[in-house]
Coordinates of C-alpha atoms and ligand atoms in Angstrom, one line a residue:
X1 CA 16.2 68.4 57.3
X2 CA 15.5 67.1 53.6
X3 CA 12.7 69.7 52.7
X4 CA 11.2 67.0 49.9
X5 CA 8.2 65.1 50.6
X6 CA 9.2 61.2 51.2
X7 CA 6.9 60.2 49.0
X8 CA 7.5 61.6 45.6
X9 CA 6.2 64.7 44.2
X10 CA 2.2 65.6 44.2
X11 CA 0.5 66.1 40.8
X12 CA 0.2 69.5 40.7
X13 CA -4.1 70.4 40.4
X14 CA -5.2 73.8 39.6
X15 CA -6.3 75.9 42.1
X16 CA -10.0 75.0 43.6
X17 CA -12.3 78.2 44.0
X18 CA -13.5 79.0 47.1
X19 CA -12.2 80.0 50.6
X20 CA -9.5 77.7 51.6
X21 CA -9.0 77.9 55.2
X22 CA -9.3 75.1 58.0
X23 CA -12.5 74.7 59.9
X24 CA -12.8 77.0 62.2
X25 CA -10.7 80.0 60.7
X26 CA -10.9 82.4 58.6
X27 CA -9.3 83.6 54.9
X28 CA -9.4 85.9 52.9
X29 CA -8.5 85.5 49.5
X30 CA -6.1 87.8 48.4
X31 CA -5.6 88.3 44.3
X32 CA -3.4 85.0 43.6
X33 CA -2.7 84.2 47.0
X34 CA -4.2 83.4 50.3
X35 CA -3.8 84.4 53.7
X36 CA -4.8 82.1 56.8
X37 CA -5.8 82.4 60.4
X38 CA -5.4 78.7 62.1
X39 CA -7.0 78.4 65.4
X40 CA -5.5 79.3 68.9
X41 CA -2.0 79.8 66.9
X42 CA -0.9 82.0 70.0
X43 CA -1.4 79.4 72.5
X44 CA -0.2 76.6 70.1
X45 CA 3.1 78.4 69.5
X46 CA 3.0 79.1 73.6
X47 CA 2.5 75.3 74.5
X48 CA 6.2 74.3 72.3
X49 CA 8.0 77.1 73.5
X50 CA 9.4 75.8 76.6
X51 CA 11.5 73.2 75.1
X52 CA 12.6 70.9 77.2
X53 CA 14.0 68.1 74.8
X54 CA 17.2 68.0 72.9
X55 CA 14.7 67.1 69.7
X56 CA 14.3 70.0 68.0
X57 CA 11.7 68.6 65.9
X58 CA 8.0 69.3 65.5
X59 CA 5.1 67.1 64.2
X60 CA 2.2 69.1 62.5
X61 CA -0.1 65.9 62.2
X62 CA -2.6 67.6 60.1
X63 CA -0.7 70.5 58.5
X64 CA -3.3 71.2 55.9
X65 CA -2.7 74.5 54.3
X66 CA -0.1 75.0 56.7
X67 CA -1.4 77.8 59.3
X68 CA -0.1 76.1 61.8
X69 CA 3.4 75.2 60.7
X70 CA 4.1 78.4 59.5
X71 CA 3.7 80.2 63.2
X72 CA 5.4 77.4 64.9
X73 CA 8.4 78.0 62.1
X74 CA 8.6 81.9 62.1
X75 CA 8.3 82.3 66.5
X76 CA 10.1 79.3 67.2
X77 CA 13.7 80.0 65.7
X78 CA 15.0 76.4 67.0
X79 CA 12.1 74.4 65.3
X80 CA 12.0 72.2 62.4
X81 CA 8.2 70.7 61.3
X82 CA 7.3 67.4 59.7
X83 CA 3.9 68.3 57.8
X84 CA 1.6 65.1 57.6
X85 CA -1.5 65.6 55.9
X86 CA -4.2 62.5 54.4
X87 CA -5.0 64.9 51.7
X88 CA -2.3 65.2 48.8
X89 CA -4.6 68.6 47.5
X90 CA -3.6 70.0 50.9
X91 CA -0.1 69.4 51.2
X92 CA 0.0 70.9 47.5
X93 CA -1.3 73.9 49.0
X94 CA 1.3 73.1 52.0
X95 CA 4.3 73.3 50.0
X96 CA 3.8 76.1 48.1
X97 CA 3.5 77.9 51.9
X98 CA 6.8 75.9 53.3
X99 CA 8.9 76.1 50.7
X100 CA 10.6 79.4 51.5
X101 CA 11.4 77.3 55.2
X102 CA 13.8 74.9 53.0
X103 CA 15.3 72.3 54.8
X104 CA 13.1 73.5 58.3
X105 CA 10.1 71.8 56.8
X106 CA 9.0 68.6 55.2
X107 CA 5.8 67.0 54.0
X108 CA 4.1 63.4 54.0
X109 CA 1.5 62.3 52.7
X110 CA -0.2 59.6 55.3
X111 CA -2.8 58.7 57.7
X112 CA -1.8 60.4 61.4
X113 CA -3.2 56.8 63.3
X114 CA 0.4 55.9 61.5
X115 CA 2.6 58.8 62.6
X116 CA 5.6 56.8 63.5
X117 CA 5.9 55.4 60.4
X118 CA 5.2 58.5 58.4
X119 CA 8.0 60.0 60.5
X120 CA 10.9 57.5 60.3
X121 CA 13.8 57.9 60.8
X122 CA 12.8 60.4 62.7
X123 CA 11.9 58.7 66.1
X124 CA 12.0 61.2 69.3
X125 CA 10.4 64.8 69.1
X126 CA 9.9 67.8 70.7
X127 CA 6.1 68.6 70.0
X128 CA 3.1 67.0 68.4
X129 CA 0.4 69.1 67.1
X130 CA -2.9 67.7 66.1
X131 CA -5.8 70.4 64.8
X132 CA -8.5 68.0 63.7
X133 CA -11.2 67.5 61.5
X134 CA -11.5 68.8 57.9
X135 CA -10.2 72.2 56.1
X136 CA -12.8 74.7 54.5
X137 CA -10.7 74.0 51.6
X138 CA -12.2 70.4 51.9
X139 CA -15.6 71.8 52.5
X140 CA -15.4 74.5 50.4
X141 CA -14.5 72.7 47.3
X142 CA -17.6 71.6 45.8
X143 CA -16.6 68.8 44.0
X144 CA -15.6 66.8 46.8
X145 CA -19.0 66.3 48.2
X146 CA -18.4 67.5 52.0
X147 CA -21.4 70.5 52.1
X148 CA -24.9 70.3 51.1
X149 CA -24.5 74.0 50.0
X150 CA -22.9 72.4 46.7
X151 CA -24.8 69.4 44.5
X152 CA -21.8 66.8 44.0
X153 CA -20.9 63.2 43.9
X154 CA -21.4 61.5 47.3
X155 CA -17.5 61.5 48.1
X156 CA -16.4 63.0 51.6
X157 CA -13.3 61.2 51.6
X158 CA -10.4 63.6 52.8
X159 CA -7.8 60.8 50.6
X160 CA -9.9 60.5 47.1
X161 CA -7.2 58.6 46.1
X162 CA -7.2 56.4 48.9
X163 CA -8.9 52.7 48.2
X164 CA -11.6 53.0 51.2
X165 CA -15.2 53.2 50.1
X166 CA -16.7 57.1 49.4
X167 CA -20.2 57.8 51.7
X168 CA -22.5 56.9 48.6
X169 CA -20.5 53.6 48.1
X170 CA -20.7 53.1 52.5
X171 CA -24.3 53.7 52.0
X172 CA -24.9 51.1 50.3
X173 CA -22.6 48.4 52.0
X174 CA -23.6 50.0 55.7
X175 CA -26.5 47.5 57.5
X176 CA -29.4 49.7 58.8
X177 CA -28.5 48.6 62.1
X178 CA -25.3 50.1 62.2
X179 CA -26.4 52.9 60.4
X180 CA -28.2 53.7 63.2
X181 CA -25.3 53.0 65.9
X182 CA -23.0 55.4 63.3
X183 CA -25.6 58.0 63.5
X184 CA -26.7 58.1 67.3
X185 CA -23.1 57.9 68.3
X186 CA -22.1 60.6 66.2
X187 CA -24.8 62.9 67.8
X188 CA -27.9 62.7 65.3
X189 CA -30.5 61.6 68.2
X190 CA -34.0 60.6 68.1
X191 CA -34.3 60.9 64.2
X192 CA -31.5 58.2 63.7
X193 CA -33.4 55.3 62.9
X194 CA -36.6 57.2 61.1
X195 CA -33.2 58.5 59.3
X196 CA -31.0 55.4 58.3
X197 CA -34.5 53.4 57.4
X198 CA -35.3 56.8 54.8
X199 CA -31.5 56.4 53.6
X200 CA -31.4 52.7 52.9
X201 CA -34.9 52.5 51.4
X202 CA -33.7 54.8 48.7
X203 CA -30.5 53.7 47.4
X204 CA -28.7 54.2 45.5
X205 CA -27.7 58.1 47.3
X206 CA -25.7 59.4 44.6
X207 CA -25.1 63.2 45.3
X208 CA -25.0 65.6 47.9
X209 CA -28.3 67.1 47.1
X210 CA -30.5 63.5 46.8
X211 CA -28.7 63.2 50.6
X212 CA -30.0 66.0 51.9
X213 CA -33.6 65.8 50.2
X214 CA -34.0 62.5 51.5
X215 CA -33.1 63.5 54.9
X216 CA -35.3 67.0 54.8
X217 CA -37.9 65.0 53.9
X218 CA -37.3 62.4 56.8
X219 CA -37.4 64.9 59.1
X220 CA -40.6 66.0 60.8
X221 CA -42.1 68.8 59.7
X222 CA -42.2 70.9 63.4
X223 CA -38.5 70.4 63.2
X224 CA -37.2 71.9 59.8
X225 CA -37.4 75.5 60.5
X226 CA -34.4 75.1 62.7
X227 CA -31.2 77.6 62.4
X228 CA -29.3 74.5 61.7
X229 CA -30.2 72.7 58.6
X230 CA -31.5 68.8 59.5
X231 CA -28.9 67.6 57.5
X232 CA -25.7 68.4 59.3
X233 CA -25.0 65.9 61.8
X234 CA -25.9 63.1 59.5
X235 CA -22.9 64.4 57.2
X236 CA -20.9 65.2 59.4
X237 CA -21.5 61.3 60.8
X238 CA -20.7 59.7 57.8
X239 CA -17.8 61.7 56.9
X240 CA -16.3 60.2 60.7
X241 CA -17.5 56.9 59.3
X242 CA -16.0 57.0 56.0
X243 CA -12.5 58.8 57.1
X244 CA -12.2 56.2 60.6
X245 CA -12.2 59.6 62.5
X246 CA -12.7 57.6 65.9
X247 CA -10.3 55.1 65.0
X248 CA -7.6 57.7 63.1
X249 CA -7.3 58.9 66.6
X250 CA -7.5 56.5 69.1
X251 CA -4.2 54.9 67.5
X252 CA -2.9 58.8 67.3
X253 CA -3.0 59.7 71.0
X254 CA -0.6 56.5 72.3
X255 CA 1.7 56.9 69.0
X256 CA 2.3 60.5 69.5
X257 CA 2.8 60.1 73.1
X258 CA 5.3 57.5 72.4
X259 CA 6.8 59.7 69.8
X260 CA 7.8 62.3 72.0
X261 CA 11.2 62.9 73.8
X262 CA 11.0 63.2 77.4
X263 CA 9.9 66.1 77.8
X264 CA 8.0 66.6 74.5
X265 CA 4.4 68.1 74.3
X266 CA 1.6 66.6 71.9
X267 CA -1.5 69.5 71.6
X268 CA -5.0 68.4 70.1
X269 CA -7.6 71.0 69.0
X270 CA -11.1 68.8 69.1
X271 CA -14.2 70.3 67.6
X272 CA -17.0 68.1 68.7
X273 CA -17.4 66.5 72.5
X274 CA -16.6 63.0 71.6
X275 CA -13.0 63.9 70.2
X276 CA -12.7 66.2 73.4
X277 CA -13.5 63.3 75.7
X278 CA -11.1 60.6 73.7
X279 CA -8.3 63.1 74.4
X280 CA -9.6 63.9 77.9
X281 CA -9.8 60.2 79.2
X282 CA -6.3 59.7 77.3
X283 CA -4.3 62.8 79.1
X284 CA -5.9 61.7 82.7
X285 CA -4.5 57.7 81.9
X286 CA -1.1 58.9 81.1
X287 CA -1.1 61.5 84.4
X288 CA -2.4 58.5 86.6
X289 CA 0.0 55.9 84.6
X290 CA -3.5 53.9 84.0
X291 CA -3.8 53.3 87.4
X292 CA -7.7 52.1 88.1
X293 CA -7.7 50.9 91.4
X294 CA -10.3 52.3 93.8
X295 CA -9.4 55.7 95.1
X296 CA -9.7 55.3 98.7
X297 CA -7.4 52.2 99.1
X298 CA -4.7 54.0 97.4
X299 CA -2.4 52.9 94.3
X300 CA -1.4 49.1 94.7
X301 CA -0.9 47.9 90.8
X302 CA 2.6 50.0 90.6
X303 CA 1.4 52.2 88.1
X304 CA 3.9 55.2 87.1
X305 CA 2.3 58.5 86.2
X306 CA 4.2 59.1 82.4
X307 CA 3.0 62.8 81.8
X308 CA 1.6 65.8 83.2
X309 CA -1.3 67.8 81.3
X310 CA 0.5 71.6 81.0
X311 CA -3.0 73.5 81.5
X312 CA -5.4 72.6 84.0
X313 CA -8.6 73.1 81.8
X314 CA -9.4 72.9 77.8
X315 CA -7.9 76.0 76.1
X316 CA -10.9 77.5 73.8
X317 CA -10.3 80.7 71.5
X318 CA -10.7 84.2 73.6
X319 CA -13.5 86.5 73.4
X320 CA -11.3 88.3 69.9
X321 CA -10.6 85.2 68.1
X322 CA -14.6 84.7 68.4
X323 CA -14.9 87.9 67.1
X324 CA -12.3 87.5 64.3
X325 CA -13.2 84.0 63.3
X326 CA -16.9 82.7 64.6
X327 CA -16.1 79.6 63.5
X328 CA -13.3 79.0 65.9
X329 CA -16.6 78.4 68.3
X330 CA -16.4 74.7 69.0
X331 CA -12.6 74.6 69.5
X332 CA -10.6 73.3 72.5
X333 CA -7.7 72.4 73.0
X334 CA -5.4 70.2 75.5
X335 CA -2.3 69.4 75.9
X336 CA 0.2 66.9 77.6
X337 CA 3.7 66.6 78.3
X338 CA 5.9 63.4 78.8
X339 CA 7.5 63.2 81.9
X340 CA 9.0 59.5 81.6
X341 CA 11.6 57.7 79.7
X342 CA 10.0 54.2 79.3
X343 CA 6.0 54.6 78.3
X344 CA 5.4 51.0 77.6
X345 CA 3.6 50.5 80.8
X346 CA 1.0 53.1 80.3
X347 CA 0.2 52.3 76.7
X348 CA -0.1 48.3 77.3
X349 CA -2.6 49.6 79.3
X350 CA -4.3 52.2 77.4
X351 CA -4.7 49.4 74.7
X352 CA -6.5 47.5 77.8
X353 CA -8.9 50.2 78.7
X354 CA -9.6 52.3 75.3
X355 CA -12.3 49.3 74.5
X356 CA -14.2 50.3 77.6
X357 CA -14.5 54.2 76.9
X358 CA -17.4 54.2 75.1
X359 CA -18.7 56.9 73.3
Ligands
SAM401 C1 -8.6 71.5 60.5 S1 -7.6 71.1 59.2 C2 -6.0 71.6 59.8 C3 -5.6 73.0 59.4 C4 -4.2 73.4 59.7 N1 -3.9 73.3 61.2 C5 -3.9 74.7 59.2 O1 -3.5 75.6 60.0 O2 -3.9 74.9 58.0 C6 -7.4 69.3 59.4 C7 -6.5 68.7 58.4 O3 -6.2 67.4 58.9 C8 -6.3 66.5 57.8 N2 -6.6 65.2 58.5 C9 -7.7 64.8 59.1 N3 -7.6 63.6 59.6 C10 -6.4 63.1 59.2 C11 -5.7 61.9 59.5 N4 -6.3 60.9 60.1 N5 -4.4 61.8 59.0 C12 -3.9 62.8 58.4 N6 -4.5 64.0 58.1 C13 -5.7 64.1 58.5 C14 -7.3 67.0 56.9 O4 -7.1 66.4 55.6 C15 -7.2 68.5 57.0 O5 -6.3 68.9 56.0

């Protein structure tokens, strides 16, 4: 496999301080390099080791600095990886880890809601791997405008060099109404309107730290001694909002499915409940081939289960991993693997259902 990226070469940045590690592991920064612990690796590499597809190709749909990738490509002898990643300062980070794979690995840059296109020509695989959500290199970096722990521009965008609007730019395009929906379906609760009316009252929100006093000083006063700061769930809703995190992965799950060889198995590590459920709903519609009529009278609409999930539960890290890397905490992970040759069927009628699945 060609081991350059397919869409020309990255401008190389200097390094960015900090730790530079995915969310939910842990690193530790070694003089001039870095060492990385991605999450459930074990049971990762476990879920594409019983190949079962002439494809010997893997799909790391959010390769970041590469964690992943490398396991999959030092246990798994027969595997190549296609690295995509949204964020060129990762795959910089990326390449310098693959390299010594040559031709075993490649990178592209692109959005995973597009992974068919960012694969081509490549166009049946063995595995699809999809670790979501931002790096600690993202929110680590302070420039970039992810933490309140740093005062920066209002950015959040995990492509700056894409042409969709940064949070301080939303903010001021968003209506308060669905401010509101963005925040109460992204988990911020009773405080979302008292929160969106504080936000678009004082525009324009120009920096992390005008954010988070604005919010701080929304928030009642019995409620701000909490262990979590009252700003967190409003970043991390509009960094969803601004990176189409709902969106990015409802067109993921049918593409990947469809991306796979018979046989294939696509993995998704979800941090927060919502993601979880997406993928959830999405594994039972493939096992039941979409099939909603009632129970009791049986299957009449000839619907053809098209996969099988390959654990019965949610994997979540094990009692060490905790230990090793706390912030592992909110990771689980499930996994699916195609049993049929034709999947049309079931994803005409995903696109039927997924408008029903609210929240
Ligand atoms: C949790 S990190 C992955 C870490 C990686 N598994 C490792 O071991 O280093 C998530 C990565 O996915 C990328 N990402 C998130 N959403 C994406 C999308 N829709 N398309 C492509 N990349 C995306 C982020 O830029 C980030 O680098």
């Amino acid at each position: 496999m060609n081991s350059q990226r397919s869409d020309g070469d990255f401008e190389k940045t200097p390094s960015q301080g900090g730790l530079h590690s995915p969310a939910g592991s842990t690193d530790e920064r070694q003089p001039g390099q870095f060492t990385h612990a991605p999450v459930l690796a074990a049971e990762v590499v476990q879920g594409f080791r019983d190949r079962r597809t002439p494809s010997t190709v893997i799909v790391d749909a959010t390769v970041g600095l590469a964690g992943h990738s490398q396991r999959i490509l030092d246990e798994l002898d027969w595997a190549e990886v296609i690295g995509i990643d949204r964020d060129r300062r990762a795959l910089e980070q990326a390449q310098d880890r693959l390299s010594r794979y040559g031709g075993r690995a490649r990178l592209v840059h692109a959005r995973f809601g597009e992974i068919s296109d960012a694969v081509a020509p490549v166009a049946a695989v063995a595995g699809v791997l999809a670790d979501l959500g931002v790096s600690s290199m993202q929110l680590d970096d302070p420039g970039r405008g992810f933490s309140f722990r740093f005062d920066a521009p209002l950015d959040m965008r995990m492509d700056p060099d894409g042409e969709d609007a940064d949070v301080a730019g939303f903010l001021l395009a968003v209506s308060t109404k669905d401010l509101i929906r963005i925040f109460r379906e992204n988990g911020v609760g009773t405080l979302s309107i008292r929160y969106a009316n504080a936000l678009k009252s004082q525009l324009p929100v120009a920096t992390t730290g005008e954010l988070a006093e604005i919010i701080v000083s929304a928030t009642p006063a019995r409620l701000r001694g909490g262990r979590t700061h009252p700003a967190t769930k409003v970043f991390q809703a509009l960094r969803v909002s601004v990176n189409y995190e709902a969106s990015e992965l409802i067109h993921f799950l049918p593409a990947a499915l469809g991306l796979l060889d018979r046989g294939g198995v696509m993995q998704v590590i979800s941090y927060h409940s919502g993601e979880d459920r997406l993928v959830k709903r999405f594994i039972r519609l493939v096992e039941t081939g979409g099939c909603i009529c009632p129970p009791r009278l049986g299957c009449t609409c000839g619907a053809e289960p098209a996969g099988e999930r390959t654990t019965r539960h949610a994997i979540i890290p094990s009692d060490d991993e905790l230990a090793a890397n706390p912030r592992s905490r909110s990771a689980r992970m499930r996994a699916l693997r195609r049993t049929a040759n034709d999947v049309a069927d079931v994803l005409e009628r995903y696109w039927q259902q997924v408008p029903t699945w609210h929240g």
